[in-house]
Coordinates of C-alpha atoms in Angstrom, one line a residue:
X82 CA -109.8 -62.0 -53.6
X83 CA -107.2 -61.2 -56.5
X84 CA -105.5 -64.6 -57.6
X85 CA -102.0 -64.6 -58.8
X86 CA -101.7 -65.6 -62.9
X87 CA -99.7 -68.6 -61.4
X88 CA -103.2 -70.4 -61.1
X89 CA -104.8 -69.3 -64.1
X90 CA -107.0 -72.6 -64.3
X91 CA -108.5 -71.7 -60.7
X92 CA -109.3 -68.4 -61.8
X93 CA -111.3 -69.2 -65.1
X94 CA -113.7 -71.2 -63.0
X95 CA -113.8 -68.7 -60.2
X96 CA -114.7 -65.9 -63.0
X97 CA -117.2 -68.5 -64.5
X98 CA -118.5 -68.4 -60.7
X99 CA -118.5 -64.5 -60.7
X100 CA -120.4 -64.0 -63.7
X101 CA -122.8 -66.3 -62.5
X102 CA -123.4 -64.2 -58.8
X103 CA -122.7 -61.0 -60.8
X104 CA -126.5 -61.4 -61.7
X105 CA -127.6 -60.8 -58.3
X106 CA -125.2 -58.0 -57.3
X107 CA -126.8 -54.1 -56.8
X108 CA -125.4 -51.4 -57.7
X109 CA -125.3 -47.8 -56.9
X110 CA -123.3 -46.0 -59.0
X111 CA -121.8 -42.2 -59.9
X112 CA -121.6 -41.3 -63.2
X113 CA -119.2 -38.3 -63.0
X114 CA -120.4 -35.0 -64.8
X115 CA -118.0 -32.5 -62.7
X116 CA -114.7 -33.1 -64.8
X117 CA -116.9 -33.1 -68.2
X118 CA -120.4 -32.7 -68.7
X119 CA -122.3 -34.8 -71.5
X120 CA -125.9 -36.3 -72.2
X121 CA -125.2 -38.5 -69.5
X122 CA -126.5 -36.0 -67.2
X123 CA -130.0 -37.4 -67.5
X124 CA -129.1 -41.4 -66.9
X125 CA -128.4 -42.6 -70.2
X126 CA -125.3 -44.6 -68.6
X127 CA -127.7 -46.2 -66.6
X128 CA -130.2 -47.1 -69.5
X129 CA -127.2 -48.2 -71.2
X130 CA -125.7 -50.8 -69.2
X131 CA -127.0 -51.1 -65.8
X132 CA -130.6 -50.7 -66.1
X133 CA -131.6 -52.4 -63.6
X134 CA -129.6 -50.7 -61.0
X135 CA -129.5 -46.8 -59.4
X136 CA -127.4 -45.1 -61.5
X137 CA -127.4 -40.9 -60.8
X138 CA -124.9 -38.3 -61.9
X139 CA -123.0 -35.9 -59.8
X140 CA -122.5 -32.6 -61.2
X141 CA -120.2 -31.4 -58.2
X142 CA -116.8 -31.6 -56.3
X143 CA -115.9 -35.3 -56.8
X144 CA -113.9 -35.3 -53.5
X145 CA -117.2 -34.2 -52.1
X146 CA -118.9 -37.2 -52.8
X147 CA -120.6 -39.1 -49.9
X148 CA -120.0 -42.7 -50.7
X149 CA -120.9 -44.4 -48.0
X150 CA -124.3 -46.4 -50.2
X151 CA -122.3 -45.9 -53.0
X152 CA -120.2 -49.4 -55.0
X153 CA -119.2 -47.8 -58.6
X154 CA -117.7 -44.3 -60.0
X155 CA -118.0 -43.9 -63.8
X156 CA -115.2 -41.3 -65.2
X157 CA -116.7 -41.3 -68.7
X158 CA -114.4 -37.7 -69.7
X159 CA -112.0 -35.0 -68.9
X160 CA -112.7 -31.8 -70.5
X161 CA -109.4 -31.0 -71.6
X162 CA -109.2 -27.6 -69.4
X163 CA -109.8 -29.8 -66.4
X164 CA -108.2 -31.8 -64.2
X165 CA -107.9 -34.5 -61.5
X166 CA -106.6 -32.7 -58.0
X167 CA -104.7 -34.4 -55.6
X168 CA -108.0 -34.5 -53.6
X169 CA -110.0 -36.3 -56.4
X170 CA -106.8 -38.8 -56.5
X171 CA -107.2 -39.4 -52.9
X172 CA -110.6 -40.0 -52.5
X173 CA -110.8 -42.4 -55.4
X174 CA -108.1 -44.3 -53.6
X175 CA -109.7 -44.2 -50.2
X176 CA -113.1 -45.4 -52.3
X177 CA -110.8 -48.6 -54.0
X178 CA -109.7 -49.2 -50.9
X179 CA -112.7 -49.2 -49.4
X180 CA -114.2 -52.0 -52.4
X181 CA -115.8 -49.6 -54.3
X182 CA -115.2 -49.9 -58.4
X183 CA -113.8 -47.1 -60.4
X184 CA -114.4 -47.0 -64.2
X185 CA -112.0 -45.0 -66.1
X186 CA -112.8 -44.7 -69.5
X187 CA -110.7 -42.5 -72.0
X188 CA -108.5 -42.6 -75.3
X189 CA -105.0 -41.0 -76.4
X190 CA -106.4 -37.7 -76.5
X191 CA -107.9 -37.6 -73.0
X192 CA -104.9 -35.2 -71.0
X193 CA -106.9 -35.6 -67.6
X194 CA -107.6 -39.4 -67.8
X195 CA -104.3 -40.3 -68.5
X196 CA -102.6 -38.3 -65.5
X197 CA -105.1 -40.3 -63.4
X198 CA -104.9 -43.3 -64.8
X199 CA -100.8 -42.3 -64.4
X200 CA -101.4 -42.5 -60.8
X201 CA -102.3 -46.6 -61.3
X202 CA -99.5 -46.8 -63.6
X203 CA -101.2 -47.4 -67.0
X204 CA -101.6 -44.8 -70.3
X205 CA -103.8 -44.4 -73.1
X206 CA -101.7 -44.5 -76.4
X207 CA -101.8 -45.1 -80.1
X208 CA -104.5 -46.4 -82.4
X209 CA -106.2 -49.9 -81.4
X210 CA -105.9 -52.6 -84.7
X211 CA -109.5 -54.3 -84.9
X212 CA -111.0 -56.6 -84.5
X213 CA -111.1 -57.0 -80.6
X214 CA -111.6 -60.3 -78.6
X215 CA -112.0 -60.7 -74.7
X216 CA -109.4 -62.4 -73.1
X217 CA -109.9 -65.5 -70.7
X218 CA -110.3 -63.8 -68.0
X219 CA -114.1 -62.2 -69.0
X220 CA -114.8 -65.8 -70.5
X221 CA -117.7 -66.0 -73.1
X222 CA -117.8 -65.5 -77.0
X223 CA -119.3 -62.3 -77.1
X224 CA -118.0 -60.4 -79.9
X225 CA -116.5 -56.9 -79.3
X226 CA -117.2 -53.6 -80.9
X227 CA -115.7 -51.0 -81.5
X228 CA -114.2 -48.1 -84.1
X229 CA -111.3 -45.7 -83.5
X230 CA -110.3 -47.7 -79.9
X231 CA -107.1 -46.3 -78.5
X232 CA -104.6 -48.6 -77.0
X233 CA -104.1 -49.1 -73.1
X234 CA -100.3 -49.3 -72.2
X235 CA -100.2 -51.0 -69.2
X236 CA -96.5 -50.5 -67.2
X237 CA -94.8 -53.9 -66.8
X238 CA -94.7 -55.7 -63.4
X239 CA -98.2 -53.6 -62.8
X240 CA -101.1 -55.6 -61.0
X241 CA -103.0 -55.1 -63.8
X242 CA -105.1 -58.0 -65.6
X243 CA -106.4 -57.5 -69.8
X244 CA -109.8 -58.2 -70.6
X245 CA -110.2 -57.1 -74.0
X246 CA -107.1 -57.4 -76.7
X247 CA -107.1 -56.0 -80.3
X248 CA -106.1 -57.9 -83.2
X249 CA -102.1 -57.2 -82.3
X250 CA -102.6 -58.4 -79.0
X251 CA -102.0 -55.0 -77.4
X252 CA -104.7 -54.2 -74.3
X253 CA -107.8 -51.8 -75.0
X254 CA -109.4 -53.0 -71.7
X255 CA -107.6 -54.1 -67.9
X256 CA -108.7 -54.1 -64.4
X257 CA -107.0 -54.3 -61.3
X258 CA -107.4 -54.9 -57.6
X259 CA -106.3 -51.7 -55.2
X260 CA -107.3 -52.7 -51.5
X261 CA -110.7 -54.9 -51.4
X262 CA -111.7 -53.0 -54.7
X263 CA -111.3 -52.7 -58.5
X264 CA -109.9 -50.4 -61.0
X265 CA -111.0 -50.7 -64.6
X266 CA -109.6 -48.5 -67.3
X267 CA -110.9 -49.3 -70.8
X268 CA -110.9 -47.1 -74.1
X269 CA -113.5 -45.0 -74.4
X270 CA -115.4 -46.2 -77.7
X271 CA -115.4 -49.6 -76.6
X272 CA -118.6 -48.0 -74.6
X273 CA -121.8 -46.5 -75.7
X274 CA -121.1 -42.5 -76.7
X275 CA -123.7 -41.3 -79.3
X276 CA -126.2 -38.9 -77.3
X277 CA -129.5 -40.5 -78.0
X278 CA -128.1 -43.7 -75.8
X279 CA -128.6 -46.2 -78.4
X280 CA -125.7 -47.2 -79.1
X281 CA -125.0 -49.7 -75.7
X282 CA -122.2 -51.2 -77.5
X283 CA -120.6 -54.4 -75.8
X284 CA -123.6 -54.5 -72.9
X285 CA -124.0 -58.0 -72.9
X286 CA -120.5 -58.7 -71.3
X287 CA -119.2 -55.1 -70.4
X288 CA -122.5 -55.5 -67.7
X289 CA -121.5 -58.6 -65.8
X290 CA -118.2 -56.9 -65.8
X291 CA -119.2 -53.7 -63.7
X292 CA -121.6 -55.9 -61.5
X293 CA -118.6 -58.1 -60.6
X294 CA -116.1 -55.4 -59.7
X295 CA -118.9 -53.3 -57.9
X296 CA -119.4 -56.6 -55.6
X297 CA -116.7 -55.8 -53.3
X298 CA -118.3 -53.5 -51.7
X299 CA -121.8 -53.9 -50.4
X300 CA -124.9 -51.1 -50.5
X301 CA -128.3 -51.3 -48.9
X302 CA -131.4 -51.2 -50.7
X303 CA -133.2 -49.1 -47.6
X304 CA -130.6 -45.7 -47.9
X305 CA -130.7 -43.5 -50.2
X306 CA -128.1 -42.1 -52.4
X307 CA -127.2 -38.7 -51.4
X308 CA -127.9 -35.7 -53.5
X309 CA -125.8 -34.8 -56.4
X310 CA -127.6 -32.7 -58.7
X311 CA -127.1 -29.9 -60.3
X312 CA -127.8 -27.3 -57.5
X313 CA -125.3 -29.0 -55.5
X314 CA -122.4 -28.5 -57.8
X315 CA -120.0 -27.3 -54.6
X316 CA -120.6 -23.4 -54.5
X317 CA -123.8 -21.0 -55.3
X318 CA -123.3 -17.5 -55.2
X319 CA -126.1 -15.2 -56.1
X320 CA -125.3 -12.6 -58.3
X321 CA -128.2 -9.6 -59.4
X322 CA -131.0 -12.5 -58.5
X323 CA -129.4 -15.1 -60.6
X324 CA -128.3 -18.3 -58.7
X325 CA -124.9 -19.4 -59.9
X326 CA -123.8 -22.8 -59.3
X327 CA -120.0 -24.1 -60.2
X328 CA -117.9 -26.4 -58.9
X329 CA -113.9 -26.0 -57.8
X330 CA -112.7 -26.9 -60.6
X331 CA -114.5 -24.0 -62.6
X332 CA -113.9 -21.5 -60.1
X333 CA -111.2 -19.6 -62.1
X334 CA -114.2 -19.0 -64.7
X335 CA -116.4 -17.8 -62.0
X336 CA -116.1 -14.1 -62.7
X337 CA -115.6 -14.1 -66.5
X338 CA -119.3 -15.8 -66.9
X339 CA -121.2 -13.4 -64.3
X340 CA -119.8 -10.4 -66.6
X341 CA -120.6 -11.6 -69.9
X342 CA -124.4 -12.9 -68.3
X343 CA -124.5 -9.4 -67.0
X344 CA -123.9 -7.9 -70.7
X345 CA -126.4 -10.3 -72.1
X346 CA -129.6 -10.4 -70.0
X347 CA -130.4 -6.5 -70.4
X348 CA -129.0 -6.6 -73.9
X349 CA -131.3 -9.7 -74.2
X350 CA -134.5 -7.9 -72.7
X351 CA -134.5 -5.0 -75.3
X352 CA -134.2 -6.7 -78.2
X353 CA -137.1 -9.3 -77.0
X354 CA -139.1 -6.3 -75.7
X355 CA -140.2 -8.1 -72.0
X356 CA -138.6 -9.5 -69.3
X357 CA -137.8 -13.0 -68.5
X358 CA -141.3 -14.7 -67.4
X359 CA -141.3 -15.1 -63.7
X360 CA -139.1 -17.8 -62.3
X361 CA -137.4 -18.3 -65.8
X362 CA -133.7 -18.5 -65.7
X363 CA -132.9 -17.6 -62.4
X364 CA -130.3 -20.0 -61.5
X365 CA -127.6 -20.9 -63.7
X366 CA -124.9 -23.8 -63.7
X367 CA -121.3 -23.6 -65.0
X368 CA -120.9 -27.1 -67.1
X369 CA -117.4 -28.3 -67.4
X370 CA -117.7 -28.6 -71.1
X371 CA -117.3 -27.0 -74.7
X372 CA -119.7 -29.0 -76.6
X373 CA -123.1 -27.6 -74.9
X374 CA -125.5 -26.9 -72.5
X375 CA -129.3 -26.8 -71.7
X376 CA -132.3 -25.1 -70.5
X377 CA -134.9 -26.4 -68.4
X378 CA -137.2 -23.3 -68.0
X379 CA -135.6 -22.0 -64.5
X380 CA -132.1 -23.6 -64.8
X381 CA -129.9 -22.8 -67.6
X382 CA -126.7 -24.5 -68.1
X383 CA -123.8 -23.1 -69.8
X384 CA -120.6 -24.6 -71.4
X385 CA -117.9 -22.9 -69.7
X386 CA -115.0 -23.5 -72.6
X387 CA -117.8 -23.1 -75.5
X388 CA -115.6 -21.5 -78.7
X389 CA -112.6 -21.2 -76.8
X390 CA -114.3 -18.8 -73.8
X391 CA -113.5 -16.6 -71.6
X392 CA -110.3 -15.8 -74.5
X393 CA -112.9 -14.8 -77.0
X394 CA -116.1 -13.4 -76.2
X395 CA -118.4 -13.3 -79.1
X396 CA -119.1 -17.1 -79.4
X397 CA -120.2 -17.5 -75.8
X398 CA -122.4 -14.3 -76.2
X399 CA -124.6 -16.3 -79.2
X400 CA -124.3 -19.5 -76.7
X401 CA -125.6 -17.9 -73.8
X402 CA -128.2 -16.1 -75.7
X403 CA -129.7 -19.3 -77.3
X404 CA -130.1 -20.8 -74.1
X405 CA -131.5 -17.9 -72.3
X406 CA -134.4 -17.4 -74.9
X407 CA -135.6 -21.3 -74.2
X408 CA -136.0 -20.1 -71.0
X409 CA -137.7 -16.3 -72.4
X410 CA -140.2 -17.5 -74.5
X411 CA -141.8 -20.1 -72.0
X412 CA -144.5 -20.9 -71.0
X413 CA -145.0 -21.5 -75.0
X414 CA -141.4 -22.6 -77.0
X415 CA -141.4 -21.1 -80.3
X416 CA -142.0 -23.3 -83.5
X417 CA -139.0 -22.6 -84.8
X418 CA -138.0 -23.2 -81.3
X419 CA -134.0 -23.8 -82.0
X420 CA -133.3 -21.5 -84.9
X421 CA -135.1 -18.9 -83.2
X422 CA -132.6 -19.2 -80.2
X423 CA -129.7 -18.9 -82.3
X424 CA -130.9 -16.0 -84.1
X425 CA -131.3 -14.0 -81.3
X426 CA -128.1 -14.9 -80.5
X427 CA -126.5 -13.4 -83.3
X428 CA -128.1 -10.2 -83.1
X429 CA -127.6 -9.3 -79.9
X430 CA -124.0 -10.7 -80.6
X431 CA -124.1 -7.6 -82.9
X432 CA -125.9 -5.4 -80.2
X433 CA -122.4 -6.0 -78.0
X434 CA -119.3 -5.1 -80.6
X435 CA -119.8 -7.7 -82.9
X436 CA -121.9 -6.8 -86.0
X437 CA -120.0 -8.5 -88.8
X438 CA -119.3 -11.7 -86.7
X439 CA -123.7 -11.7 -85.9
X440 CA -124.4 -11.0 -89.9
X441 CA -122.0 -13.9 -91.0
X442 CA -123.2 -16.1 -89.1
X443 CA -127.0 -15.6 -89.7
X444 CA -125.9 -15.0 -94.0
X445 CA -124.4 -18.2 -93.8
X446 CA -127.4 -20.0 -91.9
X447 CA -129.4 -18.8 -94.4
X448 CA -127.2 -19.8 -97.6
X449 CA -128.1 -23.7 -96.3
X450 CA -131.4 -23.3 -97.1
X451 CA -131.6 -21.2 -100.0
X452 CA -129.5 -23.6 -102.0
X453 CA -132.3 -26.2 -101.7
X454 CA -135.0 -23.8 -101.9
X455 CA -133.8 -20.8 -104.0
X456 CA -136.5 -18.3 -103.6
X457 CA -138.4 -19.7 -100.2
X458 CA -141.5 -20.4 -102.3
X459 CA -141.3 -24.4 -101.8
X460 CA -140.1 -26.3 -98.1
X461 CA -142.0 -25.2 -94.7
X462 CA -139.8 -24.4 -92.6
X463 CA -139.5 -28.3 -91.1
X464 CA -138.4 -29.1 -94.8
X465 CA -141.8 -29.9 -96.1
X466 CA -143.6 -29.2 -99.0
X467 CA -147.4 -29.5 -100.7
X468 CA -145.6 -28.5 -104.0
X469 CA -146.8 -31.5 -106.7
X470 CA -143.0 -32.2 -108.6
X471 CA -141.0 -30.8 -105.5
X472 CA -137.9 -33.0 -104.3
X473 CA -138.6 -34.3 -100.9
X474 CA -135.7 -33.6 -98.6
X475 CA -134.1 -36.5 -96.0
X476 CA -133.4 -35.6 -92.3
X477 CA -130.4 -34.0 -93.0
X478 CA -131.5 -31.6 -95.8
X479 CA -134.6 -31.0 -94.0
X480 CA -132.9 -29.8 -91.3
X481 CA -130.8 -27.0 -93.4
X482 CA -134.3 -26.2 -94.4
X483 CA -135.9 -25.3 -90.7
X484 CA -132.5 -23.4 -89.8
X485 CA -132.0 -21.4 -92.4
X486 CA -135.5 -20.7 -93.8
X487 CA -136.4 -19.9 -90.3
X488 CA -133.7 -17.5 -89.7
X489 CA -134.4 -15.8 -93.6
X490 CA -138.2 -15.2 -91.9
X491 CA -136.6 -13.6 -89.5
X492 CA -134.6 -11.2 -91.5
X493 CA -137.7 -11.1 -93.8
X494 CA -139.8 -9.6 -90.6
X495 CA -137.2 -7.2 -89.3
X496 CA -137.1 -6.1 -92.9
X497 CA -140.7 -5.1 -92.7
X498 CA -140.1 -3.7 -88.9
X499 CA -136.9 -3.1 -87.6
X500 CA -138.5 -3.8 -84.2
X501 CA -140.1 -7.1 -85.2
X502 CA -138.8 -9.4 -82.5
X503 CA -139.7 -7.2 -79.5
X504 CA -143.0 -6.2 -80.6
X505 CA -143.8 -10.0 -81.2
X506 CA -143.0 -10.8 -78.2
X507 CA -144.9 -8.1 -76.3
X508 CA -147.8 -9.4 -78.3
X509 CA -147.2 -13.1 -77.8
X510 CA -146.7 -12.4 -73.8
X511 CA -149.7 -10.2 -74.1
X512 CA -152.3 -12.4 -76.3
X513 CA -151.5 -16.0 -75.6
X514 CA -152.5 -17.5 -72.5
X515 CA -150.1 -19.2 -69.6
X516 CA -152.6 -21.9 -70.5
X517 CA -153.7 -23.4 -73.9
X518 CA -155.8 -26.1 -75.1
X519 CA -153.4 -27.5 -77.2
X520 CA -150.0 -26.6 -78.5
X521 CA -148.5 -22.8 -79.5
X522 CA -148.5 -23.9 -83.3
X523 CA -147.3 -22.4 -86.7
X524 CA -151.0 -20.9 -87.6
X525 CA -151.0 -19.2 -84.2
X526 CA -147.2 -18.0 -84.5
X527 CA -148.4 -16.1 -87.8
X528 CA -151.5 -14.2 -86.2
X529 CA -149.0 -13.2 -83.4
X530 CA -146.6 -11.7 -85.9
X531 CA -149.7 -10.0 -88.1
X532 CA -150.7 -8.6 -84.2
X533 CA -147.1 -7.5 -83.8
X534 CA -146.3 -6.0 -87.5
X535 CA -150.6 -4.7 -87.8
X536 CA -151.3 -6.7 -91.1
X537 CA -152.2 -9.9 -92.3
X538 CA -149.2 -11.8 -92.7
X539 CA -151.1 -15.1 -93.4
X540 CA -151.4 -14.6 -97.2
X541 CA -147.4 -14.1 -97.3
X542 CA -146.7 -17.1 -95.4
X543 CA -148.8 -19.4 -97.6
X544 CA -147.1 -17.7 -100.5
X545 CA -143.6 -18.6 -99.0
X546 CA -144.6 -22.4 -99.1
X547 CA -145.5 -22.0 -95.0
X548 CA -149.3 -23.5 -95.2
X549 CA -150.9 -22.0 -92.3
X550 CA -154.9 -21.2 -91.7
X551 CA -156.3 -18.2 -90.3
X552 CA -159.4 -19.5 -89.3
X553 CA -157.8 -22.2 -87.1
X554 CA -156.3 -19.8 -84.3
X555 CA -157.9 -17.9 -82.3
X556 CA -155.7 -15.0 -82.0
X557 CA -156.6 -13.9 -85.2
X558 CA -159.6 -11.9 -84.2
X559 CA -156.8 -9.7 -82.8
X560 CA -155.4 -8.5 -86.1
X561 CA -156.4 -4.9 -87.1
X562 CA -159.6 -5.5 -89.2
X563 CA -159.1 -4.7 -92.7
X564 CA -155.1 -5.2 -92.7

């Protein structure tokens, strides 16, 4: 029940009562993936502030949702090529109606969040002035966090209540009833955002918050929540054996990413000299998203708007390739496992029209290493070093080291062979076993190169500052004798 701000004392105890029973409340909630797709994918909303509860993502058609066991749906981000249709905006209404909760969380910048949030009459705008309190109606003495918070403009003679204020008084946080359920809008860094999930900012009160607006609407314990991974992304279409999986909303990008996969894979499979392993990368997912994408052996996902695709070509041909080679040089990932990815990348970005754009990018991966280790005698290539006197590197630095000193072994390699990568990996898919008694490491790595370039390329890698043992592999029984 939604009480009128005319009784204001009756609704601070009934909130002190609803914090209270908020303890007790389930929830099954959505976190959204299908109008931007983020680390959230594998539950980190969950971990972050309702982990105790079913939390799962849904990487299709919103409007497709079944929501019949479901109480709360977390909009976390709009890509800003993407938006709310009219039948996302009905179905979230129907779902209010209905008692559900609907979390829309977003700043100024946020195009597709504010038309939706338009809808409920309220707007993201301007910059927030810290510090932030919580207003009466959350109750408590929490404290607030929070760094670039945008303000939330809410329209006058709305229905909607503040729960967090900045320092000006203006609202960064508000809910509001709509049928027997609750919309929350609340500015996006007021909630935990770096990737590794550790930053749960706010969770002591932003918790009972969510438990209490989810409440209106009951689930059951015994019934599942339906499916809404990442094969069920609204359409498949398989295209040359691959699997591809998209939703409506990236259906106008459909065609351009089957071409450019088309250029790629074959492009892909002479420069790495054998074909995907079997069962590698045959289904793919279009993420609505610029900032990245993943492999998981046999699923690759790719960032539909990465460096301003489908307009230009050349960055999504690097992207795709990185991905793709997690998946190509399973069952064993490479030690250099990232860089490696990249690198192939490049070249094959060369391979398609793009030779200049592959060679700047791999000269200037290389220039952050060589500025902290000048002639590649001193750092392995995870930024560590025997050397007695030698500067020890932090994370950062370190990492500089293991891109660039990686990709400069590379260059080193196809130096000495031209056709270095595909005859290391003919070797590597011929030597190494599916299965291995422990883990494809740097000393093994070496003896597959010295198979692939027929020398001993052990002493050279100890003379680069790469310690690595000959006698502790054994694939190096398969190096020419006497080489």
């Amino acid at each position: 029940m939604w009480l009128p701000k005319l009784i204001p004392s009756l609704f601070l105890c009934l909130s002190g009562l609803f914090a209270q029973s908020a303890e007790n409340v389930r929830v099954h909630g959505i976190a959204d993936l299908s109008h931007e797709f983020s680390f959230y994918a594998d539950g980190r909303f969950r971990s972050q502030y309702l982990p105790d509860q079913v939390v799962l993502s849904n990487w299709g058609n919103l409007y497709d949702l079944d929501t019949e066991n479901i109480n709360l749906i977390a909009l976390l981000g709009c890509d800003g090529n993407v938006r709310y249709n009219a039948r996302d905006v009905a179905f979230l209404k129907k779902f209010l109606r209905q008692g559900g909760c609907v979390l829309i969380a977003g700043n100024a910048g946020t195009k597709g969040q504010n038309l939706l949030l338009s809808e409920f009459g309220a707007r993201f705008e301007g910059k927030a002035v810290p510090p932030f309190f919580l207003t009466s109606a959350v109750g408590g003495s929490s404290a607030v966090a929070g760094n670039n918070v945008s303000v939330l403009v809410l329209k006058s003679g709305g229905k909607w209540e503040t729960l967090v204020q900045d320092s000006a008084q203006a609202t960064v946080m508000a809910r509001r009833k709509e049928g027997k359920g609750t919309l929350i809008a609340v500015a996006r860094n007021l909630l935990g955002n770096n990737p590794d999930g550790k930053d749960a900012l706010n969770r002591e009160w932003v918790t009972p918050v969510l438990k209490e607006a989810a409440s209106g609407k009951e689930v059951s314990g015994e019934k599942p929540l339906p499916a809404v991974g990442s094969t069920r992304m609204g359409n498949s279409k398989v295209v040359d054996g691959v699997t591809f999986h998209y939703s409506d909303y990236l259906a106008p990008y459909f065609q351009d990413m089957i071409k450019i996969e088309a250029q790629c894979r074959p492009a892909m499979e002479k420069r790495l000299g054998v074909p995907l392993s079997q069962g590698m990368g045959n289904q793919v997912g279009l993420l609505a998203t610029g900032g990245g994408g993943f492999s998981a052996g046999g699923y690759v996902g790719l960032a539909v708007f990465w460096e301003n695709f489908p307009k230009e070509k050349k960055g999504m041909i690097e992207f795709l390739c990185h991905e793709f080679t997690h998946s190509w040089v399973l069952p064993h990932p490479e030690v250099w496992n990232e860089p490696i990815a990249t690198y192939v990348g490049d070249v094959v970005m060369g391979d398609l029209g793009y030779p200049e754009e592959g060679k700047r990018r791999i000269e200037n991966t290389i220039r952050r290493a060589s500025t902290l280790d000048p002639d590649m005698t001193v750092y392995d290539i995870y930024g560590n070093t025997e050397r007695p006197g030698a500067v020890r590197l932090d994370g950062g630095r370190k990492n500089e080291i293991h891109w660039g000193k990686s990709f400069w072994v590379f260059e080193q390699l196809r130096g000495m062979d031209p056709e270095f990568l595909s005859k290391y990996f003919r070797a590597k898919r011929k030597y190494v076993p599916a299965r291995m008694d422990h883990r494809y490491n740097m000393d093994d790595t070496v003896a597959v190169i010295s198979i692939a370039l027929g020398k001993d390329m052990f002493p050279w890698f100890n003379e680069h500052g790469m310690p690595v043992d000959r006698e502790k592999t054994p694939f190096s029984r398969h190096i020419p004798s006497g080489k």
